[in-house]
Amino acid sequence: MEYGAGWDGFAAMERDVRAMVADPRWPLTPAQGRADAIARRALATPDGVCWLFGAYARWYRLDPDGQWHLSAPPAAPAIRAATRPVTVPIPYWVVPTGPDHAVDRGSTQAFVGPDVPAEVTERIRDLIVAHRGLRREDFPLTGGPFRQVFAAEVPSTVATVWGTVMWCAYAPAFDGNEVILSMFGEFLARPLPGDEFVRWLPPVGLTDLVDLYAERCRAGAHDAGLRLAELMARTADVLRADPRFRPRASALIGMIEPLLTQPWLDHTALQSGAVAHTWLLRCPPNLAAAALAEVSPGDHFRHVFYDLVEALAFTADTGADPRAVAASLLAADVASVTTDAVTYLYPWMDDGIRQALYVTLADPDHPLRGCWPVDGRLPAGLTPPDRSTAAALLGAAYATGLAWCELAGAVPPPTGFPVSGAVGQCLVNDRDDLPREPTTTPRKRVTETTSDWLYSS
């Protein structure tokens, strides 16, 4: 390797590891051989910290206590240019297996600014229209979180489409005029949480979605249960056209497809109540990262916080450290909900992020407090340069908020987190949707419903 002018150790080592893991011989190499190859490709920055590009095609940082943490690398060119390769002992879990490096990250953009493509919304509309009229006796919505969302007469088929959309979304923050929400308007029991501009929706767990299918099977209506599973797969197949849905949609299809050809697969799991776990076991290895929230809330928090740091990469152009900025913005959201959450978050952070989060929360005069939103708006230096960057930052910030709330057992605020709300203000005048129609416009059927229902109380 050349270490002269223009050397970027992180970029060079990432290219080297990616090429090595992509080699067809990599999965056939003994585990120790793979570990040794990765260990020889670590990097040391001028401050003595070691970094490694490993599992899930992401970077890891070695803390002084010997623990490796998933952590986005430094952005400053001077630091990246001053790195040197080193060899360090590493644990087995940071070594790429092969399939994990083929992970599809999709897009971290929220559904504010860029709308869901019309071809996706129209195909989802077709699924709703085709399944809305099925007998509620055959597809009852008996309980669970969907029962609180939908009116009493709504069949579980509609809830299945909705639940699939929400589960597949990277970050379920939607424009108040988003068509994919508006078409569900006549089925809802109450207005969705949020404000006139953004609907801050709670996450849907895989167990909640799977229970729609499992309830029918346990009730002896196995064919109805399989029809709901097929509807989930068909909905996910439509959603794959949008990168904000694609990774989780592909993972869901991978879990369901074997069941559709072998309908007896979940027989034992239905008796034991472990259906969601059984579905996760069927998730293809290269898509496992998309379902990480179901397996390890802590690791999921690490990954979405990594996304947040990457979404803030534009701040490096002003000399800021995206890692420190991300820690400060996390502190702003934590302070608005409960500072007790840090007890649950600290173990999942590297030492640098942990210290930045601590000092930002503890010292009102610390310079990192300058990153916090003021009067619902971001400081000028943190304003994203364009719509796509703002949408990506909004999605990553909201996903991070939901992730740390899940990890800490906190309740996400129904009006959104301060940071994602402030990022949303950057998109108010840069949206795809047209101004909503006057409220005097007669209501239409679900096939062409307006968004007026979103603003009623």
Coordinates of N, CA and C in Angstrom, one line a residue, residues 124 127-128 131 156-166 184 231 235 239:
I124 N -50.3 -0.6 -4.1 CA -50.8 -0.8 -2.7 C -52.3 -0.5 -2.6
L127 N -54.2 -3.5 -3.8 CA -54.2 -4.5 -2.8 C -55.3 -4.2 -1.7
I128 N -55.4 -3.0 -1.3 CA -56.4 -2.6 -0.4 C -57.8 -2.8 -0.9
H131 N -58.9 -6.4 -1.1 CA -59.0 -7.2 0.2 C -59.9 -6.5 1.2
S156 N -58.9 -7.8 9.1 CA -57.5 -7.9 9.3 C -56.7 -7.8 8.0
T157 N -57.3 -8.0 6.9 CA -56.6 -7.9 5.6 C -56.1 -6.4 5.4
V158 N -56.9 -5.5 5.8 CA -56.4 -4.1 5.7 C -55.3 -3.8 6.7
A159 N -55.4 -4.3 7.9 CA -54.4 -4.2 8.9 C -53.1 -4.8 8.5
T160 N -53.2 -5.9 7.7 CA -52.0 -6.6 7.2 C -51.3 -5.8 6.2
V161 N -51.9 -5.1 5.3 CA -51.3 -4.2 4.4 C -50.6 -3.1 5.1
W162 N -51.3 -2.5 6.0 CA -50.8 -1.4 6.8 C -49.6 -1.8 7.6
G163 N -49.7 -2.9 8.3 CA -48.6 -3.4 9.2 C -47.4 -3.7 8.4
T164 N -47.6 -4.3 7.2 CA -46.4 -4.6 6.3 C -45.7 -3.3 5.9
V165 N -46.5 -2.3 5.5 CA -45.9 -1.0 5.1 C -45.1 -0.4 6.3
M166 N -45.7 -0.5 7.5 CA -45.0 0.1 8.6 C -43.7 -0.7 9.0
F184 N -55.6 4.9 3.7 CA -56.1 4.2 4.8 C -57.0 5.0 5.7
L231 N -50.5 -12.1 1.5 CA -50.8 -10.7 1.3 C -49.6 -9.9 1.9
T235 N -47.5 -7.4 -0.6 CA -47.3 -6.0 -0.2 C -45.8 -5.7 -0.2
L239 N -43.5 -2.9 -2.3 CA -42.7 -1.9 -1.6 C -41.2 -1.9 -1.9

